[in-house]
Coordinates of C-alpha atoms and ligand atoms in Angstrom, one line a residue:
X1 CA 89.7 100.5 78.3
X2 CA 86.4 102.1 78.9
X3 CA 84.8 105.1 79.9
X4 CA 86.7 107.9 81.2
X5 CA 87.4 107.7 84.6
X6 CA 86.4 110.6 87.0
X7 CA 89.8 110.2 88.4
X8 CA 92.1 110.4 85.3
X9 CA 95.3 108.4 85.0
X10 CA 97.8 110.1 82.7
X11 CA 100.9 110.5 82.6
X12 CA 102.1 114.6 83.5
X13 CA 104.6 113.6 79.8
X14 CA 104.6 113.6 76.3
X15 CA 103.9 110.0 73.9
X16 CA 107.4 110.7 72.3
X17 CA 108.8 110.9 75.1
X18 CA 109.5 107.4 75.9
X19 CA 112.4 107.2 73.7
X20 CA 116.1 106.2 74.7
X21 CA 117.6 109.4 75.2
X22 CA 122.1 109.8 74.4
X23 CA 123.0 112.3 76.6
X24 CA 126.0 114.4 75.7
X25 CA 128.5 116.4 78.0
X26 CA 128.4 119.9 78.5
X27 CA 130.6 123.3 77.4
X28 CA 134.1 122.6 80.3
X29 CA 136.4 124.4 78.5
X30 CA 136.6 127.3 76.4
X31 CA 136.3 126.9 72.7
X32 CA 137.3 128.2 69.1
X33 CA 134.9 127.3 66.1
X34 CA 133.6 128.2 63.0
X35 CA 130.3 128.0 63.6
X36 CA 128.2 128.2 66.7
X37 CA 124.7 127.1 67.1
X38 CA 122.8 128.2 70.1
X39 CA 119.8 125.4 70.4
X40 CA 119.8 121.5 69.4
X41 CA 116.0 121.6 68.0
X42 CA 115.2 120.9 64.1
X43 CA 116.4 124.8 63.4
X44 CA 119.9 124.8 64.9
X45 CA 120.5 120.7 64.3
X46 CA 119.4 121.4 60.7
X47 CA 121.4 123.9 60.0
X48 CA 124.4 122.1 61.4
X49 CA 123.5 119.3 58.8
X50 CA 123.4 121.1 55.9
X51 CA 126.5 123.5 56.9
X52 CA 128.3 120.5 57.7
X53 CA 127.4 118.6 54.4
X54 CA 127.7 122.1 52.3
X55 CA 131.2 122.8 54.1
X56 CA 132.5 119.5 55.5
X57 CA 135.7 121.5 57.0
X58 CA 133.8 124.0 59.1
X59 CA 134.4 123.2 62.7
X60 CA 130.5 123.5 63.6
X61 CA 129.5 122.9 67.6
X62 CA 126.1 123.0 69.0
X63 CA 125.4 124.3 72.6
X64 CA 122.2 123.3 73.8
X65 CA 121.0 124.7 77.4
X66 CA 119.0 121.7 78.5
X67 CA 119.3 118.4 75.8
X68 CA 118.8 117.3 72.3
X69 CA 115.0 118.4 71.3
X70 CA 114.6 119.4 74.6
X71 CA 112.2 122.5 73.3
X72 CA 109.2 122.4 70.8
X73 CA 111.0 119.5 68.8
X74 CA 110.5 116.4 70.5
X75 CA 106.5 117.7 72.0
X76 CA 105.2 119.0 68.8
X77 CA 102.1 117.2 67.3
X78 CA 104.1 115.6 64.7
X79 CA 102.5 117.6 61.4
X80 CA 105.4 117.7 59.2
X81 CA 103.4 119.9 57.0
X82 CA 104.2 122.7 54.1
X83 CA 102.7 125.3 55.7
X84 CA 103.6 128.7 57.0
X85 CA 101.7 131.5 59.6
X86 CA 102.1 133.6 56.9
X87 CA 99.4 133.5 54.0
X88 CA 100.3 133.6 49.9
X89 CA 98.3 137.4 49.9
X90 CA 100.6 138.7 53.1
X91 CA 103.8 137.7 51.1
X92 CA 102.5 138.9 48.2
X93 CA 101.6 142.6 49.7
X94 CA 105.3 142.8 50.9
X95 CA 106.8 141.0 48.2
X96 CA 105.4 140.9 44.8
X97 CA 103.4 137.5 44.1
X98 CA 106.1 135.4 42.7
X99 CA 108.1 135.9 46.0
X100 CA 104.6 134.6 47.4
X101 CA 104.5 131.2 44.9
X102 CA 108.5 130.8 45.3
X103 CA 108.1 130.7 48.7
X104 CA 104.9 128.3 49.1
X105 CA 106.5 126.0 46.5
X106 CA 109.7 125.7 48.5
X107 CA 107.8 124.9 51.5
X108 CA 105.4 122.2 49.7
X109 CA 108.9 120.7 48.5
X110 CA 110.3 120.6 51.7
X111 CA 108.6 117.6 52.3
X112 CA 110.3 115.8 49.6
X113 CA 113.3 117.3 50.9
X114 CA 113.2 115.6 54.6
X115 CA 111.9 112.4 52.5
X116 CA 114.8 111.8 51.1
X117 CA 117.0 113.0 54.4
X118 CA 114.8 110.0 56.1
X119 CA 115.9 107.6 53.7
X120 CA 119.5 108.4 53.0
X121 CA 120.5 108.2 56.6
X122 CA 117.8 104.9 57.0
X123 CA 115.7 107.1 59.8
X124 CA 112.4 105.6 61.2
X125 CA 110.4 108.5 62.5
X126 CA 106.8 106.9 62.2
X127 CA 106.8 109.2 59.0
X128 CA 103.1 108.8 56.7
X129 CA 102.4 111.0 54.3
X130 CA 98.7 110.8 54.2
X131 CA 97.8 114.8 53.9
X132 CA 95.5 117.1 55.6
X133 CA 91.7 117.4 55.9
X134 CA 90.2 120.3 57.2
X135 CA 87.0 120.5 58.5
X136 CA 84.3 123.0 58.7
X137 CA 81.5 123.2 61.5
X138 CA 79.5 125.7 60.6
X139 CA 78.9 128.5 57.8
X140 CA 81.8 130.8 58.8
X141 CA 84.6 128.2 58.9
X142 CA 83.4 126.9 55.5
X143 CA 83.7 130.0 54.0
X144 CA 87.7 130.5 55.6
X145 CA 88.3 127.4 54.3
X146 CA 86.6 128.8 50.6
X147 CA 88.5 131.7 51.0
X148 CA 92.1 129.9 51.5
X149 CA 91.2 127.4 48.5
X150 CA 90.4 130.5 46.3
X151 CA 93.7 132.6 47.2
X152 CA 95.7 129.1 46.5
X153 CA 93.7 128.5 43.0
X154 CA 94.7 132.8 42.6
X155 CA 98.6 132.1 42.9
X156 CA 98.7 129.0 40.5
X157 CA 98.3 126.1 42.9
X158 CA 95.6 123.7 41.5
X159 CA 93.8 120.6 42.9
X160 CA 96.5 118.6 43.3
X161 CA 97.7 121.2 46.3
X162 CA 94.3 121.6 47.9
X163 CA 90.7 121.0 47.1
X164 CA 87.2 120.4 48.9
X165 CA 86.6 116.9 49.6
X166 CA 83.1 115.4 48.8
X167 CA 81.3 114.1 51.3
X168 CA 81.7 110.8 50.0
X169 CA 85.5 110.8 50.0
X170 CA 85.4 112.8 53.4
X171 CA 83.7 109.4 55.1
X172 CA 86.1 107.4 53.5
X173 CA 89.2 109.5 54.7
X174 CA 87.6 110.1 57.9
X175 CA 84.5 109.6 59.3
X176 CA 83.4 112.4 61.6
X177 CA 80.2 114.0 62.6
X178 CA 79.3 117.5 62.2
X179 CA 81.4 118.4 59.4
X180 CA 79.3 121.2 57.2
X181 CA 82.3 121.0 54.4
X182 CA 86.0 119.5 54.3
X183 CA 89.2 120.6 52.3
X184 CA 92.0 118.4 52.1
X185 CA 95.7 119.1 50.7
X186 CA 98.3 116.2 50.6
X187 CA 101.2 118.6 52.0
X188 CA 101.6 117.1 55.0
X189 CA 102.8 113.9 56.7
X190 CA 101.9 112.3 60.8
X191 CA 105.6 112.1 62.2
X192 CA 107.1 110.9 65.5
X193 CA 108.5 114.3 66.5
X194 CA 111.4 113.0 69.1
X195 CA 112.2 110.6 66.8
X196 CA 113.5 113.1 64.3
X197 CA 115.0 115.0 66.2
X198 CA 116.9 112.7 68.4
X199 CA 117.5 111.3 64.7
X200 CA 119.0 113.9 63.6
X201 CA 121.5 114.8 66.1
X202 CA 122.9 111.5 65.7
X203 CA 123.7 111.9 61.7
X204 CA 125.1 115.6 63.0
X205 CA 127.0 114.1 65.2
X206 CA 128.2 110.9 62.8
X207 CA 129.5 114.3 60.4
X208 CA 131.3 115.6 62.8
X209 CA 129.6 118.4 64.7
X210 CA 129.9 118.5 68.5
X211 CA 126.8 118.9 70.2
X212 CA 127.4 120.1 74.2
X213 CA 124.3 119.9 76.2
X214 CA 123.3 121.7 79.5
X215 CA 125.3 124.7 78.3
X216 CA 122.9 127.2 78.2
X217 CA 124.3 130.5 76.6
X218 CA 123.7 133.6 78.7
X219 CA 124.8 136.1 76.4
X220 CA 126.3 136.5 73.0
X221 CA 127.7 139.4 70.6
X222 CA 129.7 139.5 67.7
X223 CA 132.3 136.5 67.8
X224 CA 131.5 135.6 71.3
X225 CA 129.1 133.2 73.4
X226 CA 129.2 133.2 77.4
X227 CA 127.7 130.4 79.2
X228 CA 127.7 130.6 82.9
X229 CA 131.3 129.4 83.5
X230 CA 132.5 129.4 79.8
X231 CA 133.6 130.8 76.7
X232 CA 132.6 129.9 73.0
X233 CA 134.6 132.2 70.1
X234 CA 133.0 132.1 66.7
X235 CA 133.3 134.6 63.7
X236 CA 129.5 133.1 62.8
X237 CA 127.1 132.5 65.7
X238 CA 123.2 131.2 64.9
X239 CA 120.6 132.0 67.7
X240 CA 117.9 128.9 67.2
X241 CA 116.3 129.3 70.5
X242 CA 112.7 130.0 69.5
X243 CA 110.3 130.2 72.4
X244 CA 112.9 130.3 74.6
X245 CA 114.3 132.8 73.2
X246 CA 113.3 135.9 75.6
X247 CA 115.7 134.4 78.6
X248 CA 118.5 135.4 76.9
X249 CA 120.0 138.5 76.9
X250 CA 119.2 141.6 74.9
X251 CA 116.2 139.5 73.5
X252 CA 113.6 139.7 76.1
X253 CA 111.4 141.2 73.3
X254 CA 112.6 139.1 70.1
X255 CA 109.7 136.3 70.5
X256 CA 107.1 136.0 72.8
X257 CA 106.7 132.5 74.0
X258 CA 103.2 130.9 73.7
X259 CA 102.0 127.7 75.0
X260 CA 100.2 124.7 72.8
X261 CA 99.1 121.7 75.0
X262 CA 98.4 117.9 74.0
X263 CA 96.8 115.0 75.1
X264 CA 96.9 111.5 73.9
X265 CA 94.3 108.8 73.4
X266 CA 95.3 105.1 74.5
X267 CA 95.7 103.1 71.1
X268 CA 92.3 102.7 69.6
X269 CA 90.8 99.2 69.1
X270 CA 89.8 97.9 66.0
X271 CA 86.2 98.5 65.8
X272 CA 86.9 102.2 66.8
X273 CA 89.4 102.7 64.1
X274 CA 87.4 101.1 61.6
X275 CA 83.8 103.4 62.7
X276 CA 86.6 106.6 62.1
X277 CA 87.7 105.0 58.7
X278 CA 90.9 106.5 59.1
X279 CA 93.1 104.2 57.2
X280 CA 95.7 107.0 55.9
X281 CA 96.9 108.7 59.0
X282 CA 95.5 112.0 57.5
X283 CA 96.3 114.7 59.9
X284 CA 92.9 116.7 60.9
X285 CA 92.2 120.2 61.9
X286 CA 89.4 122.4 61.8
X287 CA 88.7 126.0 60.5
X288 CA 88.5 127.6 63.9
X289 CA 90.5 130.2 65.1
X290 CA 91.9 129.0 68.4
X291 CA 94.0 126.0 66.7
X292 CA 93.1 122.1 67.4
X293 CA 95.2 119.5 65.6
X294 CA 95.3 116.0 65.8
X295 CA 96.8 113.1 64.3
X296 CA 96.4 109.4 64.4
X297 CA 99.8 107.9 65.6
X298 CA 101.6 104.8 64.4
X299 CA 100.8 103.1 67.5
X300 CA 96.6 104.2 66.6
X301 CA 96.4 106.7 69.3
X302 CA 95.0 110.2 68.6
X303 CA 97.2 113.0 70.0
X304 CA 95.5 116.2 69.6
X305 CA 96.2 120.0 71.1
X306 CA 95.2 123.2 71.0
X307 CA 96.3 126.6 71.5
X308 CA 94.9 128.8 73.8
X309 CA 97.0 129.1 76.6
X310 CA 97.7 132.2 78.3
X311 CA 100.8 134.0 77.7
X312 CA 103.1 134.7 81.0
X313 CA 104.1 137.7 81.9
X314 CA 107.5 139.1 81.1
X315 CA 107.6 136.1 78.4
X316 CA 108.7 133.5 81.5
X317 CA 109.3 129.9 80.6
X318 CA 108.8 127.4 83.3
X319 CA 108.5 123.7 83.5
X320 CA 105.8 124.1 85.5
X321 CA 103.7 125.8 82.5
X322 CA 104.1 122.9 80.6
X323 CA 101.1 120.8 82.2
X324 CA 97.5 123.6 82.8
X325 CA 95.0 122.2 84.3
X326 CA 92.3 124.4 82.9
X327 CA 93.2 124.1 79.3
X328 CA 94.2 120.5 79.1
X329 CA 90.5 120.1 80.3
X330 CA 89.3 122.6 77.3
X331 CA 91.7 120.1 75.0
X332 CA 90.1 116.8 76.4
X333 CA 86.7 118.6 75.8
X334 CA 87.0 119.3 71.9
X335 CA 88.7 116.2 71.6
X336 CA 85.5 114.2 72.7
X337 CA 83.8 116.8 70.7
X338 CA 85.8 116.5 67.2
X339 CA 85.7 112.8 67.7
X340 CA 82.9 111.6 69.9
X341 CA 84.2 108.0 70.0
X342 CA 87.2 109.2 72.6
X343 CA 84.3 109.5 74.7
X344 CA 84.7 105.9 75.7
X345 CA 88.5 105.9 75.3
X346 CA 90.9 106.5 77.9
X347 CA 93.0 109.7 77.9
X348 CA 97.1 108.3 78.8
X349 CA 99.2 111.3 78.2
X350 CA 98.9 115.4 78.5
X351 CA 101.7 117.6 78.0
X352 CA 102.4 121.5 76.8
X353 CA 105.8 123.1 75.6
X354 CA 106.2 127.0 74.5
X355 CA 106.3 127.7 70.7
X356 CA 108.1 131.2 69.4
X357 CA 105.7 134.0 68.1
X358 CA 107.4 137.3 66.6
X359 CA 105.3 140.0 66.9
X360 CA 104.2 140.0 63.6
X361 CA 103.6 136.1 63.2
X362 CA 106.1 136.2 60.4
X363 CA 108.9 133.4 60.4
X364 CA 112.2 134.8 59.4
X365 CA 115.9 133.6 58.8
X366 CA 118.4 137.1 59.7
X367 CA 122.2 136.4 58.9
X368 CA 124.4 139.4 58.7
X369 CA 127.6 139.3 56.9
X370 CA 129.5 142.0 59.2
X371 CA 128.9 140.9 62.7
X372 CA 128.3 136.7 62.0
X373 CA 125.5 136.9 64.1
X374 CA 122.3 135.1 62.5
X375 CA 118.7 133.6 63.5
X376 CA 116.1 131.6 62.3
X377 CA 112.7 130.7 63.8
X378 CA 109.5 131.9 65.1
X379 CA 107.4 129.6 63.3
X380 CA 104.1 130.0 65.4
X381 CA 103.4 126.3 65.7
X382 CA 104.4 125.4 61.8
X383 CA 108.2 125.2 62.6
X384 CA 108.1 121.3 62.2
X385 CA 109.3 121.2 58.4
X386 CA 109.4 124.8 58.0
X387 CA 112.7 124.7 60.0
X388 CA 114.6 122.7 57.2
X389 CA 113.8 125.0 55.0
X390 CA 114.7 127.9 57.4
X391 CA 118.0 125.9 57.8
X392 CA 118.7 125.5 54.3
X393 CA 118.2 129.1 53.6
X394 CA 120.7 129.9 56.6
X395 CA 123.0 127.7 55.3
X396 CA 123.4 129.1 51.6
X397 CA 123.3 132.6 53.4
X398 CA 126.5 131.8 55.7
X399 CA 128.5 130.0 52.6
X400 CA 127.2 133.2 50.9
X401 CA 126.7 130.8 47.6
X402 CA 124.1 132.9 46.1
X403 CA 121.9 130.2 45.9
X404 CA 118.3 131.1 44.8
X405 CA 117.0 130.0 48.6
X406 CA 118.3 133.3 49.8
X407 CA 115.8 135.7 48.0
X408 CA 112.9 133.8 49.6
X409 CA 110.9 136.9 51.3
X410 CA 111.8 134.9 55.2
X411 CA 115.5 136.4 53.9
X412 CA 116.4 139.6 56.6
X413 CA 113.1 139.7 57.2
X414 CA 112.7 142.2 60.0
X415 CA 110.2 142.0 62.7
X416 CA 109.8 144.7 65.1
X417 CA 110.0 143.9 69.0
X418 CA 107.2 143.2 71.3
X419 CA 106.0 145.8 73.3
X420 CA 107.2 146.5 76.8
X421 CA 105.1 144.9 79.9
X422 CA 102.3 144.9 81.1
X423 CA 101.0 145.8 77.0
X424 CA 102.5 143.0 75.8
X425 CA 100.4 140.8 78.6
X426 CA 97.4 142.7 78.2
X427 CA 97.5 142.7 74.6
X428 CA 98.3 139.0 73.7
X429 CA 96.0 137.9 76.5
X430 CA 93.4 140.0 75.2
X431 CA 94.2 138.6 71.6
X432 CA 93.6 135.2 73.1
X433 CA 90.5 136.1 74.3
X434 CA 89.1 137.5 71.6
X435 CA 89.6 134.6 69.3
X436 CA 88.2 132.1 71.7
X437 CA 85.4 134.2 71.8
X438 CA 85.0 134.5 68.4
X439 CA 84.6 131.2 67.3
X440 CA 82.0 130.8 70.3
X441 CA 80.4 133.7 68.4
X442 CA 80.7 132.1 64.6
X443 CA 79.6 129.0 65.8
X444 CA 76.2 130.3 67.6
X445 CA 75.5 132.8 64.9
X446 CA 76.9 131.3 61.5
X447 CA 78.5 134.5 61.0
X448 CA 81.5 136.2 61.3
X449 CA 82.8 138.5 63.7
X450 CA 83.7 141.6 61.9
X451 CA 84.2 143.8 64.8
X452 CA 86.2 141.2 66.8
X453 CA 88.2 140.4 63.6
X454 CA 89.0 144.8 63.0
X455 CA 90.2 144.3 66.2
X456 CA 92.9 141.1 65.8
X457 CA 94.0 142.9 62.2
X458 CA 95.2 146.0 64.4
X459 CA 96.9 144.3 66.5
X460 CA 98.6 142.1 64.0
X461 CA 99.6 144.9 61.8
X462 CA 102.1 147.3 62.0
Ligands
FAD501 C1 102.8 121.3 71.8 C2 103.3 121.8 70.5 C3 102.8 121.3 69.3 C4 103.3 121.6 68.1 N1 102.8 121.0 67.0 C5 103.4 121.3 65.8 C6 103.0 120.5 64.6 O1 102.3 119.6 64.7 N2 103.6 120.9 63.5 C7 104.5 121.9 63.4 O2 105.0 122.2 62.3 N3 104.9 122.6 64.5 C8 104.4 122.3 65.7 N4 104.8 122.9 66.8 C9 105.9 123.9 66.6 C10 107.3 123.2 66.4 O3 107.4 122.1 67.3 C11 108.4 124.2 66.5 O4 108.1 125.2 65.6 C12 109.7 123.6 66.2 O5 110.0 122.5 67.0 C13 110.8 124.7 66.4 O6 112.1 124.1 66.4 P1 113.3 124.9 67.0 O7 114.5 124.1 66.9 O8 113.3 126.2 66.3 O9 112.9 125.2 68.5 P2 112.9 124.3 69.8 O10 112.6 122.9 69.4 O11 112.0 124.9 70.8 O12 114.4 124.3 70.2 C14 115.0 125.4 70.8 C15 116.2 124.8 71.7 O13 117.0 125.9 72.2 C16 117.4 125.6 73.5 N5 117.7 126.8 74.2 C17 116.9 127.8 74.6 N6 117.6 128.7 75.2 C18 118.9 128.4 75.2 C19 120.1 129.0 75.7 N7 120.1 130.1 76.3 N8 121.3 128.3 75.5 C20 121.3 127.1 74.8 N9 120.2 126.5 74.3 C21 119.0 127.1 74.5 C22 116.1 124.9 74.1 O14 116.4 124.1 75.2 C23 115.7 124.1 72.9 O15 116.2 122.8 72.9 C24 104.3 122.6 68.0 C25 104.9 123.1 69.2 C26 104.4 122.7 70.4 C27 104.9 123.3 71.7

């Protein structure tokens, strides 16, 4: 360990990706089942869990194009938090504010839910629930972060959900320099992403669902799934393929796919992790608009990403976009910045993976009774724990149980399609651009960017 090296020595893959991976055979034969899942990440191998457990005679199979968590899943930055893209006042516009509450308090809750999931099947996933801080660095992100406390305390949710830390309490969460202001909420716990999802196809599997890997589905309609040499009849078929989602067919336009990128500290010493004070494995974040998030792993290393990336046209997905030279640079930049003791810590690991983005930023769970056909996802980088509740809700939807899960607002929810290239390029690009520039803007000025932030509303709106 020491300062970093003008020639870097990372490795072009992911911290969780070290695990010992089960692989699984693939689609051979044509097939009859109940239920069909298109995707082994936490949304499709959720909602084979809770089908299976809801329904234990449903012949359930998963058919997974590459292998277990091979998408967003088993890369993420490990937040398992209760938090959605979509803000209490959106839901509340579209649907009434106790849709809003219903729907925040299922997600808090969800937490509890995969709690208890952990311990039943005896999981180890690295899981600490130590909460959020969020940080402000100058005037205009402590007045988002203001504004987000104020909407919570307008819908019912008290202290105990979110509140501004002092700065005495801030420097003994977390001791960081530059911080104008600091919220903190306790929804949220540091996890080892692969680990739960590799995790979790193993209790599917110990249930009784068959999980087929490299069987990527080229097509599917009412009843039926094609693969390239195979068929898969279902009456109820679940598309969980988030941002992969446009390389199937007839959905080029359901989710654009854009990119978050990591990188990972070597573990920090003990003089380093006692200068943070970061005892609790709080997750950390600021108020900016072009995401960073970090969190301090089991193993003491900070992994931290950011968004940013640009989007590619026609919505491709390559392995080759999951390493950019340019941004991972940007990432290692605010990393030093955010915590200026990585300065003198050596980076080990950088990787990227494509999240799902509908075009209006709104997670949703679609089943429809007449054709089977169903989906859930589209998270925008929150699907971690958000996907177990979007799982749950599918379930009760399929069994058609009328449990209260499926009036949540997420329910049918529809989203219109992106727009044809090159707008969609030009106008996510541009988005991208914008934002970046805006915090450059907020942080120079201490204000806000009202004519850049007319401009993101537009496009975000219908
Ligand atoms: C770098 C990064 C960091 C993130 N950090 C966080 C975080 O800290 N907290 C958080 O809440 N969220 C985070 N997210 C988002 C989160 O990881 C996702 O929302 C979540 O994993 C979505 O799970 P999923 O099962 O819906 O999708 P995925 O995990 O992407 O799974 C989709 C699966 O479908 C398969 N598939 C695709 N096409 C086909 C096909 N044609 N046939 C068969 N199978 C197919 C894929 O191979 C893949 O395995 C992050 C995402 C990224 C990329």
């Amino acid at each position: 360990m020491g300062t970093q090296r003008l020639i870097p020595l990372w490795t072009d893959s992911s911290i969780w990706s070290d695990l010992a991976i089960k692989s699984r055979g693939s689609l051979d034969d044509d097939l009859q089942c109940d239920v069909a899942i298109i995707g082994a990440g936490y949304s499709g191998l959720w909602t084979a869990f809770y089908l299976k457990t809801l329904s234990p005679d449903l012949r359930i199979c998963v058919l997974e194009k590459q292998t277990v968590g091979f998408g967003a899943s088993s890369r993420n930055g490990g937040w398992c938090s209760g938090f959605l893209p979509v803000s209490l006042g959106e839901l509340a516009q579209t649907h009434g504010k106790s849709a809003a509450i219903e729907t925040y308090r299922e997600a808090f809750q969800t937490l509890d839910e995969i709690e208890n999931f952990l311990s039943d099947h005896q999981l180890d996933v690295d899981y600490h629930r130590g909460g959020t801080i969020t940080g402000a660095t100058n005037a205009v992100q402590k007045n988002r972060i203001e504004n987000e406390l104020n909407e919570m305390r307008s819908f019912g949710f008290g202290e105990e959900h979110s509140r501004i830390l002092s700065s005495k309490e801030l420097s003994t969460r977390l001791n960081i320099d530059g911080l104008t202001s600091a919220s903190y909420t306790p929804h949220c716990a540091a996890i080892h992403p692969a680990k739960l999802v590799t995790g979790l196809a193993r209790v599917v599997e110990q249930l009784g669902v068959k999980i087929f890997e490299n069987s990527a589905v080229v097509e599917y309609s009412s009843g039926q799934i094609k693969t390239e040499s195979n068929v898969c009849s279902a009456p109820i078929i679940i598309r969980a393929t988030e941002g992969f989602t446009a390389r199937i067919k007839n959905h080029r336009r359901t989710m654009a796919p854009l990119y978050s990128y990591m990188v990972a500290t070597a573990p920090l010493n003990s003089s380093q992790l006692t200068s943070l004070g970061w005892s609790n494995r709080e997750t950390y974040h600021d108020a900016r608009n072009m995401i960073i998030y970090a969190q301090l792993t089991r193993d003491n290393r900070i992994a931290f990403g950011g968004r940013g990336a640009p989007y590619h046209f026609a919505s491709r997905v390559k392995p080759e976009f999951d390493l950019h030279e340019e941004i991972h640079k940007k990432i290692i930049r605010s990393l030093n910045q955010v915590f200026k003791i990585t300065q003198e810590v050596e980076i080990t690991h950088r990787w990227g993976g494509p999240l799902g983005v509908p075009r209006d930023w709104r997670p949703a769970v679609n089943f429809d009774r007449n054709s089977g056909l169903g989906s859930l996802g589209g998270y925008v980088g929150d699907g971690v724990a958000a996907s177990n509740l979007a799982a749950r809700t599918m379930a009760h939807l399929i069994l058609s149980d009328g449990h209260p899960l499926c009036e949540l607002p997420w329910v049918n929810h529809p989203s219109r399609k992106w727009e044809v290239e090159p707008l969609r390029y030009l106008g996510i690009n541009g988005l991208l651009r914008i934002a970046e520039s805006m915090d450059e803007h907020e942080a120079r000025t201490n204000q806000p960017d009202k004519f850049r932030t007319f401009i993101i509303d537009k496009f975000l709106g219908d």
